[in-house]
Structure formats: structure tokens, C-alpha cells
Coordinates of C-alpha atoms and ligand atoms in Angstrom, one line a residue:
M3 CA 6.6 -36.6 3.3
M4 CA 6.6 -32.9 2.7
A5 CA 7.7 -30.5 5.4
E6 CA 4.8 -28.9 7.3
K7 CA 4.0 -25.3 6.6
T8 CA 4.2 -23.3 9.8
L9 CA 3.6 -19.7 10.8
D10 CA 7.1 -18.7 9.7
N11 CA 6.3 -20.0 6.2
L12 CA 3.1 -18.0 6.2
F13 CA 4.9 -14.9 7.5
H14 CA 7.5 -15.2 4.7
D15 CA 4.8 -15.7 2.0
T16 CA 2.8 -12.7 3.2
L17 CA 6.0 -10.6 3.3
K18 CA 6.5 -11.5 -0.4
D19 CA 2.9 -10.5 -1.1
I20 CA 3.2 -7.0 0.4
Y21 CA 6.7 -6.6 -1.1
Y22 CA 5.2 -7.2 -4.6
A23 CA 2.3 -4.9 -3.7
E24 CA 4.5 -2.0 -2.5
R25 CA 6.6 -2.1 -5.6
K26 CA 3.4 -1.9 -7.8
I27 CA 2.1 0.9 -5.6
L28 CA 5.4 2.8 -6.0
K29 CA 4.8 2.8 -9.8
A30 CA 1.1 3.6 -9.6
L31 CA 1.4 6.7 -7.3
P32 CA 3.1 9.0 -9.8
K33 CA 0.3 8.2 -12.3
M34 CA -2.3 9.1 -9.8
A35 CA -0.4 12.3 -8.8
R36 CA -0.3 13.3 -12.5
G37 CA -4.0 12.6 -12.8
A38 CA -5.2 14.4 -9.7
Q39 CA -6.7 17.8 -10.3
S40 CA -6.6 19.2 -6.8
P41 CA -3.0 20.4 -5.9
E42 CA -3.5 19.0 -2.3
L43 CA -4.4 15.5 -3.6
K44 CA -1.5 15.6 -6.0
A45 CA 0.8 16.6 -3.1
A46 CA -0.6 13.8 -0.9
F47 CA 0.1 11.2 -3.7
E48 CA 3.6 12.6 -4.2
L49 CA 4.4 12.5 -0.4
H50 CA 3.1 8.9 -0.1
R51 CA 5.2 7.9 -3.1
D52 CA 8.3 9.0 -1.2
E53 CA 7.1 7.2 2.0
T54 CA 6.6 4.1 -0.1
E55 CA 10.2 4.0 -1.0
G56 CA 11.1 3.9 2.7
Q57 CA 8.5 1.2 3.3
I58 CA 10.1 -1.0 0.6
E59 CA 13.4 -0.5 2.4
R60 CA 11.8 -1.5 5.7
L61 CA 10.5 -4.7 4.1
Q62 CA 14.0 -5.4 2.8
Q63 CA 15.2 -5.2 6.4
V64 CA 12.5 -7.6 7.5
F65 CA 13.6 -10.1 4.9
E66 CA 17.1 -9.7 6.2
L67 CA 16.0 -10.3 9.7
I68 CA 14.5 -13.7 8.7
G69 CA 17.5 -14.6 6.6
K70 CA 15.7 -14.4 3.3
R71 CA 16.4 -12.5 0.1
P72 CA 13.8 -9.8 -0.8
Q73 CA 11.5 -11.4 -3.3
G74 CA 7.9 -10.6 -4.4
K75 CA 5.0 -12.9 -5.0
T76 CA 2.2 -11.8 -7.3
C77 CA -0.6 -10.3 -5.3
P78 CA -3.8 -10.5 -7.4
A79 CA -5.6 -8.3 -4.9
I80 CA -3.4 -5.2 -5.4
D81 CA -3.3 -5.8 -9.1
G82 CA -7.1 -5.6 -9.1
I83 CA -7.3 -2.6 -6.8
L84 CA -4.8 -0.7 -9.0
E85 CA -6.6 -1.7 -12.1
E86 CA -9.8 -0.1 -10.7
G87 CA -7.7 3.0 -10.0
E88 CA -6.6 3.0 -13.7
E89 CA -10.3 2.7 -14.7
I90 CA -11.2 5.8 -12.7
L91 CA -8.3 7.7 -14.4
E92 CA -9.5 6.8 -17.8
E93 CA -13.3 6.9 -17.3
F94 CA -13.4 10.1 -15.3
K95 CA -10.6 12.0 -17.0
G96 CA -11.4 15.8 -17.0
E97 CA -14.7 15.2 -15.1
P98 CA -15.6 16.9 -11.8
A99 CA -15.8 13.6 -9.9
L100 CA -12.3 12.5 -10.9
D101 CA -10.6 13.5 -7.7
A102 CA -13.3 11.9 -5.5
G103 CA -12.7 8.7 -7.5
L104 CA -8.9 8.8 -7.2
A105 CA -9.1 9.5 -3.4
A106 CA -11.4 6.5 -3.0
A107 CA -9.1 4.3 -5.2
A108 CA -6.1 5.3 -3.1
Q109 CA -8.0 4.5 0.1
A110 CA -8.7 1.0 -1.2
V111 CA -5.0 0.6 -1.6
E112 CA -4.3 1.8 2.0
H113 CA -6.9 -0.5 3.4
Y114 CA -5.3 -3.5 1.8
E115 CA -1.9 -2.4 3.1
I116 CA -3.3 -1.8 6.6
S117 CA -4.8 -5.3 6.6
R118 CA -1.5 -6.9 5.5
Y119 CA 0.8 -4.9 7.9
G120 CA -1.6 -5.5 10.8
T121 CA -1.4 -9.2 10.2
L122 CA 2.3 -9.3 9.6
K123 CA 2.9 -7.3 12.8
R124 CA 0.8 -9.7 14.8
W125 CA 2.6 -12.7 13.3
A126 CA 6.0 -11.1 14.0
Q127 CA 4.9 -10.7 17.6
N128 CA 3.8 -14.4 17.7
L129 CA 7.1 -15.4 16.2
G130 CA 9.2 -13.3 18.6
L131 CA 10.6 -11.2 15.9
K132 CA 10.9 -8.0 17.9
D133 CA 12.9 -5.9 15.4
A134 CA 10.5 -6.9 12.6
V135 CA 7.5 -5.8 14.8
A136 CA 9.0 -2.3 15.1
L137 CA 9.6 -2.1 11.4
L138 CA 6.2 -3.3 10.4
D139 CA 4.5 -1.1 13.0
A140 CA 6.3 2.0 11.6
T141 CA 4.8 1.3 8.2
L142 CA 1.4 0.4 9.6
Q143 CA 1.3 3.9 11.3
E144 CA 2.3 5.6 8.0
E145 CA -0.4 3.8 6.1
T146 CA -3.0 4.6 8.8
K147 CA -2.0 8.3 8.7
T148 CA -2.2 8.3 4.9
D149 CA -5.7 6.8 5.0
K150 CA -6.8 9.4 7.5
S151 CA -5.5 12.3 5.4
L152 CA -7.1 10.8 2.3
S153 CA -10.4 10.7 4.1
G154 CA -10.1 14.4 4.8
L155 CA -9.1 15.2 1.2
A156 CA -11.9 12.9 -0.1
D157 CA -14.5 15.0 1.8
K158 CA -13.0 18.2 0.4
V159 CA -12.8 17.1 -3.2
A160 CA -16.2 15.5 -3.1
N161 CA -17.8 18.6 -1.7
V162 CA -16.0 21.1 -4.0
K163 CA -15.3 19.4 -7.3
A164 CA -17.8 16.6 -7.7
K165 CA -20.8 18.7 -7.0
K166 CA -19.8 21.5 -9.4
A167 CA -21.6 19.9 -12.3
A168 CA -24.9 19.6 -10.4
Ligands
FE214 FE1 2.7 1.2 1.5
FE215 FE1 -2.2 -10.1 -1.7
FE216 FE1 0.3 3.1 1.4

């Protein structure tokens, strides 16, 4: 009989999911920064690229805490979300609405991450992994802060740039 899959298996699987996602996001953010027209949006993407490096390191620490080697597992959700971002880059290149589209695409990424880190933090609590809770919470706060600042920028770029053509 196969071993039962318990919450620690689920925690490990989901950790691999977000580890894969973060590494894809790390590669996507410079492209989004290059594409953004507003200097502020560009700077926000560059800042979050640097933060993402730290988030990957935190995940590596969580793997270590559960005695596993850091390993990713394909996340079709983030692949799809990032693909939509690429579409915006291609289809709205040079257009007034480009930045509004990029900010929205980036927020979709943050929302996926907030969902994952929220779940992982709760499961770490359930599993009594205190140090992992602190690491996951630090990243959750960073993703939430990023989402909020993107909301502010989204309003700005939508109001200034996207309407210019009207
Ligand atoms: Fe992240
Ligand atoms: Fe996923
Ligand atoms: Fe993020």
C-alpha cells in the first residue's frame, strides 16, 4: 500500500510550486521593467526584481527547515499569468494603454503569490514550523506591499497615459 499523503507532503509540493513561480517571476520582471514607459512603474518592477531574489533565498531556507533540497515543480498558473503579461507587452507596445496593462499583469502575479504564501504560512502554523511561518510571512508582507504600490501606480498610469489617445 502506498504511503498516505499528509499535510507535510502538501506543504512540500506547494513550496515547490512557489519556488518554480518565483524563479520564473525573477526572469520576467526585467522584461516588464524594460517594457514599462513610466519611470515609476519601471522602478517598481526593478525594486521588486531585487526583492524577489531575497524571496527565493527565504524559500531555500524553508526547504532547509523541512530537510529537503530546494526544487521547483512546474506551476501552470504562473506560466499562464506570465504569458498574458508577454501578450500585453507585444500587443500594446508603444500604445498609451501599455503601462495600465503591465501594472494589471503584475498585479495578477502578486495575487497568485499572495494566495500561495497565505496558504503556506497557515500550513506552516498548522505543522508547528515556527521559523518557516516567520520567513513566509516576511515574503507575504512584501507581496502585499508590492500589490498596494502597483494599485497606486495603476491608477496613475491609467489616468495619465491610457486616456491620452481619447
Ligand atoms: Fe515573489
Ligand atoms: Fe501553481
Ligand atoms: Fe511578487
